[in-house]
Short mmCIF file of C-alpha atoms in Angstrom, two decimals:
data_model
loop_
_atom_site.label_atom_id
_atom_site.label_comp_id
_atom_site.label_asym_id
_atom_site.label_seq_id
_atom_site.Cartn_x
_atom_site.Cartn_y
_atom_site.Cartn_z
CA GLU M 23 114.98 116.17 139.27
CA VAL M 24 114.57 113.68 136.43
CA GLN M 25 115.30 110.12 137.45
CA LEU M 26 115.19 106.89 135.50
CA VAL M 27 115.70 103.72 137.51
CA GLU M 28 116.00 100.36 135.78
CA SER M 29 115.47 97.00 137.41
CA GLY M 30 115.33 93.35 136.45
CA GLU M 31 118.98 92.52 135.96
CA GLY M 32 120.19 88.97 136.12
CA LEU M 33 121.75 85.86 134.64
CA VAL M 34 119.62 83.71 132.33
CA GLN M 35 120.18 80.75 130.03
CA PRO M 36 120.13 81.04 126.24
CA GLY M 37 116.62 80.75 124.87
CA SER M 38 114.96 82.07 127.99
CA SER M 39 113.05 85.27 128.67
CA MET M 40 113.50 88.29 130.87
CA LYS M 41 111.67 91.57 131.51
CA LEU M 42 113.30 94.86 132.39
CA SER M 43 111.57 97.85 133.96
CA CYS M 44 112.42 101.53 134.05
CA VAL M 45 110.60 103.77 136.52
CA ALA M 46 110.58 107.45 135.64
CA SER M 47 110.16 110.46 137.89
CA GLY M 48 110.71 114.20 137.78
CA PHE M 49 108.96 114.80 134.45
CA THR M 50 105.60 114.11 132.82
CA PHE M 51 106.34 110.59 131.63
CA SER M 52 103.19 110.34 129.52
CA ASN M 53 104.37 113.23 127.32
CA TYR M 54 107.60 111.65 126.13
CA GLY M 55 108.78 108.81 123.97
CA MET M 56 111.31 106.50 125.57
CA ASN M 57 114.26 104.49 124.36
CA TRP M 58 116.19 101.38 125.35
CA ILE M 59 119.91 101.30 124.57
CA ARG M 60 122.39 98.54 125.35
CA GLN M 61 126.14 98.22 125.68
CA ALA M 62 127.90 94.87 125.45
CA PRO M 63 130.95 94.46 127.70
CA LYS M 64 133.83 96.64 126.48
CA LYS M 65 131.79 97.65 123.44
CA GLY M 66 129.94 100.73 122.18
CA LEU M 67 126.36 101.88 122.51
CA GLU M 68 123.55 100.29 120.50
CA TRP M 69 120.03 101.75 120.32
CA ILE M 70 117.52 98.91 120.40
CA ALA M 71 113.98 100.24 120.83
CA LEU M 72 111.77 103.33 120.94
CA ILE M 73 108.17 103.74 122.04
CA TYR M 74 106.08 106.83 121.44
CA TYR M 75 104.56 108.71 124.39
CA ASP M 76 101.16 107.10 123.79
CA SER M 77 102.42 103.67 122.66
CA SER M 78 101.04 104.38 119.18
CA SER M 79 104.33 103.51 117.51
CA LYS M 80 107.22 101.24 118.39
CA TYR M 81 110.52 100.82 116.59
CA TYR M 82 113.23 98.20 116.99
CA ALA M 83 116.77 97.57 115.90
CA ASP M 84 117.09 94.67 113.47
CA SER M 85 119.17 92.81 116.05
CA VAL M 86 116.19 92.47 118.42
CA LYS M 87 113.17 92.73 116.13
CA GLY M 88 110.75 89.87 116.67
CA ARG M 89 112.36 88.88 119.98
CA PHE M 90 112.10 92.01 122.15
CA THR M 91 108.98 94.04 122.94
CA ILE M 92 108.97 97.57 124.30
CA SER M 93 105.91 98.72 126.23
CA ARG M 94 104.90 101.28 128.83
CA ASP M 95 102.33 101.92 131.52
CA ASN M 96 101.81 105.66 131.81
CA SER M 97 99.70 105.21 134.96
CA LYS M 98 102.77 103.73 136.65
CA ASN M 99 105.39 105.96 134.97
CA THR M 100 107.09 102.75 133.89
CA LEU M 101 108.79 101.58 130.72
CA TYR M 102 109.34 97.90 130.01
CA LEU M 103 111.49 95.72 127.78
CA GLU M 104 110.39 92.13 127.39
CA MET M 105 113.18 90.00 125.98
CA ASN M 106 112.51 86.55 124.54
CA SER M 107 114.71 83.92 122.89
CA LEU M 108 117.74 85.45 124.54
CA ARG M 109 121.15 84.78 123.00
CA SER M 110 124.67 85.12 124.35
CA GLU M 111 125.11 88.20 122.16
CA ASP M 112 122.32 89.92 124.11
CA THR M 113 124.64 90.04 127.12
CA ALA M 114 124.96 93.74 127.86
CA MET M 115 124.20 96.64 130.14
CA TYR M 116 120.71 97.90 129.30
CA TYR M 117 119.83 101.57 129.70
CA CYS M 118 116.54 103.38 129.37
CA ALA M 119 116.69 106.95 128.14
CA LYS M 120 114.20 109.74 127.61
CA ARG M 121 113.14 110.51 124.04
CA ASP M 122 115.97 112.92 123.18
CA PHE M 123 118.62 110.90 125.05
CA ASP M 124 118.92 113.80 127.49
CA TYR M 125 118.39 111.63 130.56
CA TRP M 126 119.60 108.06 131.12
CA GLY M 127 119.13 105.49 133.82
CA GLN M 128 121.99 103.86 135.67
CA GLY M 129 121.64 100.67 133.64
CA VAL M 130 121.06 97.02 134.48
CA MET M 131 123.24 94.09 133.50
CA VAL M 132 121.75 91.20 131.57
CA THR M 133 123.93 88.12 131.21
CA VAL M 134 122.90 85.29 128.91
CA SER M 135 124.99 82.22 129.56
CA SER M 136 124.64 78.50 130.15
CA GLU X 11 120.76 103.31 108.50
CA ILE X 12 123.23 106.16 108.94
CA VAL X 13 126.65 104.91 109.99
CA LEU X 14 128.75 107.15 112.22
CA THR X 15 132.53 106.74 112.10
CA GLN X 16 134.56 108.29 114.89
CA SER X 17 138.25 109.03 114.74
CA PRO X 18 140.55 108.40 116.33
CA THR X 19 139.32 105.33 118.21
CA THR X 20 141.85 105.93 120.97
CA MET X 21 144.16 108.79 121.80
CA ALA X 22 146.21 110.21 124.63
CA ALA X 23 146.64 113.89 125.37
CA SER X 24 148.83 115.80 127.80
CA PRO X 25 147.41 118.35 130.22
CA GLY X 26 146.86 121.62 128.37
CA GLU X 27 146.87 119.99 124.94
CA LYS X 28 144.12 120.70 122.41
CA VAL X 29 142.01 117.65 121.52
CA THR X 30 139.75 117.13 118.52
CA ILE X 31 137.49 114.11 118.00
CA THR X 32 135.75 113.69 114.67
CA CYS X 33 132.47 111.98 113.78
CA ARG X 34 131.65 111.37 110.13
CA ALA X 35 128.18 110.33 109.00
CA SER X 36 127.43 108.15 105.99
CA SER X 37 124.61 110.56 105.04
CA SER X 38 123.88 114.13 105.98
CA VAL X 39 122.40 114.73 109.42
CA SER X 40 120.88 117.89 110.85
CA TYR X 41 122.61 117.79 114.22
CA MET X 42 125.15 115.73 116.11
CA HIS X 43 125.03 114.93 119.81
CA TRP X 44 127.90 113.85 122.04
CA PHE X 45 128.09 111.81 125.22
CA GLN X 46 130.85 111.29 127.76
CA GLN X 47 131.15 107.94 129.48
CA LYS X 48 133.51 107.01 132.28
CA SER X 49 134.11 103.44 133.35
CA GLY X 50 131.21 101.86 135.22
CA THR X 51 128.81 104.75 134.67
CA SER X 52 126.03 105.54 132.22
CA PRO X 53 126.68 107.91 129.31
CA LYS X 54 126.23 111.57 130.12
CA PRO X 55 124.83 114.01 127.58
CA TRP X 56 127.72 116.33 126.83
CA ILE X 57 127.04 118.36 123.71
CA TYR X 58 123.64 118.54 122.02
CA ASP X 59 122.39 120.03 118.77
CA THR X 60 125.98 120.05 117.46
CA SER X 61 127.33 122.90 119.57
CA LYS X 62 125.30 123.40 122.77
CA LEU X 63 126.96 122.33 126.00
CA ALA X 64 124.89 120.28 128.43
CA SER X 65 124.47 121.64 131.92
CA GLY X 66 127.70 121.52 133.91
CA VAL X 67 130.00 120.88 130.95
CA PRO X 68 133.12 123.06 131.14
CA ASP X 69 133.45 125.71 128.46
CA ARG X 70 136.78 124.29 127.30
CA PHE X 71 134.55 121.88 125.36
CA SER X 72 133.00 122.89 122.06
CA GLY X 73 131.21 121.21 119.20
CA SER X 74 130.95 122.10 115.54
CA GLY X 75 130.16 120.73 112.13
CA SER X 76 127.45 120.24 109.58
CA GLY X 77 126.24 117.77 107.00
CA THR X 78 128.38 114.67 107.32
CA SER X 79 131.29 115.96 109.39
CA TYR X 80 131.19 116.94 113.06
CA SER X 81 133.73 117.39 115.78
CA LEU X 82 134.13 117.74 119.53
CA THR X 83 137.06 119.89 120.67
CA ILE X 84 138.68 120.34 124.05
CA SER X 85 140.70 123.56 124.06
CA SER X 86 142.96 122.48 126.89
CA MET X 87 142.98 118.89 128.15
CA GLU X 88 142.44 118.31 131.86
CA ALA X 89 142.72 115.06 133.79
CA GLU X 90 138.97 114.87 134.39
CA ASP X 91 138.36 114.82 130.62
CA ALA X 92 139.79 111.31 130.28
CA ALA X 93 136.79 109.23 129.18
CA THR X 94 135.15 107.66 126.16
CA TYR X 95 133.17 109.98 123.92
CA TYR X 96 130.35 108.87 121.64
CA CYS X 97 128.53 110.76 118.92
CA LEU X 98 124.83 110.16 118.20
CA GLN X 99 122.59 111.11 115.32
CA ARG X 100 118.82 111.06 115.70
CA THR X 101 117.99 112.90 112.49
CA SER X 102 116.78 109.69 110.92
CA TYR X 103 115.66 106.38 112.37
CA PRO X 104 117.16 104.27 113.64
CA PRO X 105 119.23 106.51 115.89
CA THR X 106 122.86 105.47 115.60
CA PHE X 107 125.95 105.94 117.72
CA GLY X 108 129.55 106.23 116.68
CA GLY X 109 131.93 103.54 117.84
CA GLY X 110 133.45 105.75 120.52
CA THR X 111 136.75 107.54 121.08
CA LYS X 112 138.70 106.63 124.19
CA LEU X 113 140.62 109.65 125.41
CA GLU X 114 143.40 109.02 127.91
CA LEU X 115 145.63 111.36 129.87
CA LYS X 116 149.27 111.24 128.80
#
Protein backbone atom coordinates (compact mmCIF):
# COMPACT_ATOMS: atom_id res chain seq x y z
CA GLU A 1 0.00 0.00 0.00
CA VAL A 2 1.37 3.40 -0.98
CA GLN A 3 1.75 5.77 1.94
CA LEU A 4 3.03 9.32 2.13
CA VAL A 5 3.42 10.74 5.62
CA GLU A 6 4.33 14.39 6.11
CA SER A 7 5.79 15.87 9.26
CA GLY A 8 7.16 19.18 10.50
CA GLU A 9 4.01 21.18 11.04
CA GLY A 10 4.00 24.16 13.32
CA LEU A 11 3.62 27.85 14.05
CA VAL A 12 6.46 30.18 13.08
CA GLN A 13 7.04 33.92 12.93
CA PRO A 14 7.24 35.85 9.66
CA GLY A 15 10.75 35.80 8.23
CA SER A 16 11.68 32.51 9.84
CA SER A 17 12.42 29.10 8.35
CA MET A 18 10.89 25.68 8.52
CA LYS A 19 11.52 22.26 6.97
CA LEU A 20 8.86 19.72 6.06
CA SER A 21 9.45 16.02 5.45
CA CYS A 22 7.46 13.41 3.58
CA VAL A 23 8.29 9.75 4.11
CA ALA A 24 7.19 7.43 1.33
CA SER A 25 6.48 3.71 1.43
CA GLY A 26 4.77 1.08 -0.67
CA PHE A 27 6.45 2.00 -3.97
CA THR A 28 9.96 2.45 -5.36
CA PHE A 29 10.46 6.05 -4.27
CA SER A 30 13.67 6.50 -6.27
CA ASN A 31 11.77 5.89 -9.53
CA TYR A 32 9.30 8.75 -9.20
CA GLY A 33 9.24 12.50 -9.23
CA MET A 34 7.48 14.12 -6.28
CA ASN A 35 5.41 17.23 -5.77
CA TRP A 36 4.52 19.62 -2.97
CA ILE A 37 1.08 21.24 -3.07
CA ARG A 38 -0.43 23.64 -0.56
CA GLN A 39 -3.89 24.83 0.38
CA ALA A 40 -4.47 28.04 2.29
CA PRO A 41 -7.37 27.98 4.77
CA LYS A 42 -10.71 27.88 2.93
CA LYS A 43 -8.90 28.23 -0.40
CA GLY A 44 -8.06 26.04 -3.39
CA LEU A 45 -5.06 23.90 -4.24
CA GLU A 46 -1.76 25.42 -5.36
CA TRP A 47 1.10 23.35 -6.79
CA ILE A 48 4.38 24.72 -5.46
CA ALA A 49 7.27 22.41 -6.32
CA LEU A 50 8.37 19.32 -8.25
CA ILE A 51 11.57 17.30 -8.05
CA TYR A 52 12.60 14.65 -10.54
CA TYR A 53 13.23 11.08 -9.38
CA ASP A 54 17.00 11.63 -9.42
CA SER A 55 16.98 15.28 -8.26
CA SER A 56 18.29 16.31 -11.69
CA SER A 57 15.57 18.92 -12.13
CA LYS A 58 13.50 21.01 -9.76
CA TYR A 59 10.64 23.35 -10.57
CA TYR A 60 8.90 25.93 -8.42
CA ALA A 61 5.82 28.10 -8.50
CA ASP A 62 6.61 31.80 -8.82
CA SER A 63 5.06 32.36 -5.39
CA VAL A 64 7.83 30.38 -3.65
CA LYS A 65 10.76 30.59 -6.07
CA GLY A 66 13.92 31.74 -4.35
CA ARG A 67 12.50 31.09 -0.87
CA PHE A 68 11.60 27.38 -0.88
CA THR A 69 13.84 24.45 -1.79
CA ILE A 70 12.63 20.97 -2.64
CA SER A 71 15.03 18.07 -2.11
CA ARG A 72 14.99 14.33 -1.55
CA ASP A 73 17.03 11.53 -0.04
CA ASN A 74 16.31 8.35 -1.96
CA SER A 75 18.23 6.27 0.59
CA LYS A 76 15.70 7.36 3.21
CA ASN A 77 12.62 7.40 0.93
CA THR A 78 12.11 10.98 2.06
CA LEU A 79 11.09 14.18 0.35
CA TYR A 80 11.80 17.58 1.89
CA LEU A 81 10.61 21.15 1.57
CA GLU A 82 12.83 23.80 3.12
CA MET A 83 10.96 27.06 3.52
CA ASN A 84 12.80 30.32 4.19
CA SER A 85 11.67 33.93 4.59
CA LEU A 86 8.21 32.73 5.48
CA ARG A 87 5.30 35.13 5.05
CA SER A 88 1.78 35.16 6.42
CA GLU A 89 0.52 34.19 2.97
CA ASP A 90 2.48 30.92 3.24
CA THR A 91 0.04 29.81 5.93
CA ALA A 92 -1.49 26.65 4.51
CA MET A 93 -1.86 22.91 4.66
CA TYR A 94 1.10 21.38 2.81
CA TYR A 95 0.73 18.08 0.97
CA CYS A 96 3.28 15.90 -0.74
CA ALA A 97 2.08 13.91 -3.73
CA LYS A 98 3.58 11.34 -6.05
CA ARG A 99 4.57 12.47 -9.55
CA ASP A 100 1.18 11.96 -11.23
CA PHE A 101 -0.80 13.24 -8.21
CA ASP A 102 -2.18 9.72 -7.80
CA TYR A 103 -1.19 9.47 -4.14
CA TRP A 104 -1.23 12.24 -1.53
CA GLY A 105 -0.14 12.52 2.06
CA GLN A 106 -2.44 13.58 4.86
CA GLY A 107 -0.95 17.06 4.93
CA VAL A 108 0.71 19.20 7.59
CA MET A 109 -0.36 22.66 8.71
CA VAL A 110 2.11 25.52 8.55
CA THR A 111 1.05 28.73 10.26
CA VAL A 112 3.09 31.90 9.83
CA SER A 113 2.05 34.51 12.35
CA SER A 114 3.54 36.91 14.86
CA GLU B 1 0.71 29.12 -17.24
CA ILE B 2 -2.57 27.43 -18.14
CA VAL B 3 -5.47 28.81 -16.14
CA LEU B 4 -8.32 26.45 -15.29
CA THR B 5 -11.76 27.97 -14.66
CA GLN B 6 -14.35 25.79 -12.97
CA SER B 7 -18.07 26.43 -13.02
CA PRO B 8 -20.15 26.68 -11.07
CA THR B 9 -18.13 27.60 -7.97
CA THR B 10 -20.90 26.32 -5.72
CA MET B 11 -24.05 24.35 -6.34
CA ALA B 12 -26.63 22.26 -4.54
CA ALA B 13 -28.26 19.15 -5.93
CA SER B 14 -31.11 16.96 -4.73
CA PRO B 15 -30.74 13.20 -4.36
CA GLY B 16 -31.15 11.59 -7.78
CA GLU B 17 -30.40 14.80 -9.68
CA LYS B 18 -27.86 14.87 -12.50
CA VAL B 19 -24.83 17.09 -11.81
CA THR B 20 -22.32 18.52 -14.26
CA ILE B 21 -19.19 20.45 -13.30
CA THR B 22 -17.19 22.15 -16.02
CA CYS B 23 -13.48 22.98 -16.22
CA ARG B 24 -12.27 25.28 -18.97
CA ALA B 25 -8.58 25.69 -19.78
CA SER B 26 -6.97 28.85 -21.13
CA SER B 27 -5.02 26.70 -23.62
CA SER B 28 -5.53 23.21 -24.94
CA VAL B 29 -4.55 20.35 -22.65
CA SER B 30 -4.23 16.66 -23.45
CA TYR B 31 -6.06 15.34 -20.41
CA MET B 32 -7.92 16.59 -17.37
CA HIS B 33 -7.80 15.06 -13.92
CA TRP B 34 -10.32 15.47 -11.11
CA PHE B 35 -10.06 15.28 -7.34
CA GLN B 36 -12.67 15.05 -4.61
CA GLN B 37 -11.99 16.72 -1.29
CA LYS B 38 -14.11 16.55 1.84
CA SER B 39 -13.61 18.85 4.79
CA GLY B 40 -10.49 18.12 6.82
CA THR B 41 -9.10 15.50 4.44
CA SER B 42 -6.57 15.47 1.63
CA PRO B 43 -7.75 15.51 -1.99
CA LYS B 44 -8.55 12.11 -3.43
CA PRO B 45 -7.84 11.27 -7.07
CA TRP B 46 -11.26 10.79 -8.60
CA ILE B 47 -11.06 10.81 -12.38
CA TYR B 48 -7.79 10.63 -14.30
CA ASP B 49 -6.87 10.96 -17.96
CA THR B 50 -10.18 12.77 -18.57
CA SER B 51 -12.50 9.79 -18.26
CA LYS B 52 -10.96 6.98 -16.19
CA LEU B 53 -12.40 6.44 -12.73
CA ALA B 54 -9.96 6.01 -9.87
CA SER B 55 -10.23 2.86 -7.83
CA GLY B 56 -13.37 2.77 -5.71
CA VAL B 57 -15.14 5.64 -7.47
CA PRO B 58 -18.80 4.80 -8.12
CA ASP B 59 -19.79 4.40 -11.75
CA ARG B 60 -22.40 7.14 -11.47
CA PHE B 61 -19.39 9.43 -12.00
CA SER B 62 -18.03 10.08 -15.47
CA GLY B 63 -15.61 12.46 -17.11
CA SER B 64 -15.41 13.78 -20.64
CA GLY B 65 -13.99 16.54 -22.77
CA SER B 66 -11.10 17.56 -24.94
CA GLY B 67 -8.99 20.56 -25.83
CA THR B 68 -10.05 23.39 -23.55
CA SER B 69 -13.35 22.09 -22.20
CA TYR B 70 -13.81 19.21 -19.76
CA SER B 71 -16.54 18.08 -17.44
CA LEU B 72 -17.28 15.80 -14.52
CA THR B 73 -20.81 14.38 -14.40
CA ILE B 74 -22.72 12.59 -11.67
CA SER B 75 -25.65 10.72 -13.20
CA SER B 76 -27.64 10.61 -9.98
CA MET B 77 -26.59 12.65 -6.94
CA GLU B 78 -26.14 10.81 -3.65
CA ALA B 79 -25.49 12.28 -0.21
CA GLU B 80 -21.93 10.96 -0.11
CA ASP B 81 -21.09 12.97 -3.25
CA ALA B 82 -21.29 16.27 -1.38
CA ALA B 83 -17.72 17.59 -1.51
CA THR B 84 -15.46 20.03 -3.32
CA TYR B 85 -14.19 18.93 -6.71
CA TYR B 86 -11.01 20.24 -8.33
CA CYS B 87 -9.71 19.80 -11.85
CA LEU B 88 -5.98 19.56 -12.59
CA GLN B 89 -3.97 19.81 -15.78
CA ARG B 90 -0.41 18.50 -15.93
CA THR B 91 -0.01 18.68 -19.70
CA SER B 92 2.27 21.67 -19.34
CA TYR B 93 4.29 23.04 -16.46
CA PRO B 94 3.46 24.38 -14.04
CA PRO B 95 0.64 22.00 -13.18
CA THR B 96 -2.44 24.05 -12.35
CA PHE B 97 -5.66 23.40 -10.48
CA GLY B 98 -9.08 24.86 -11.02
CA GLY B 99 -10.54 26.96 -8.25
CA GLY B 100 -12.87 24.20 -7.09
CA THR B 101 -16.60 23.50 -7.20
CA LYS B 102 -18.35 23.00 -3.89
CA LEU B 103 -21.22 20.57 -4.33
CA GLU B 104 -23.81 20.46 -1.56
CA LEU B 105 -26.80 18.22 -0.97
CA LYS B 106 -30.12 20.01 -1.30
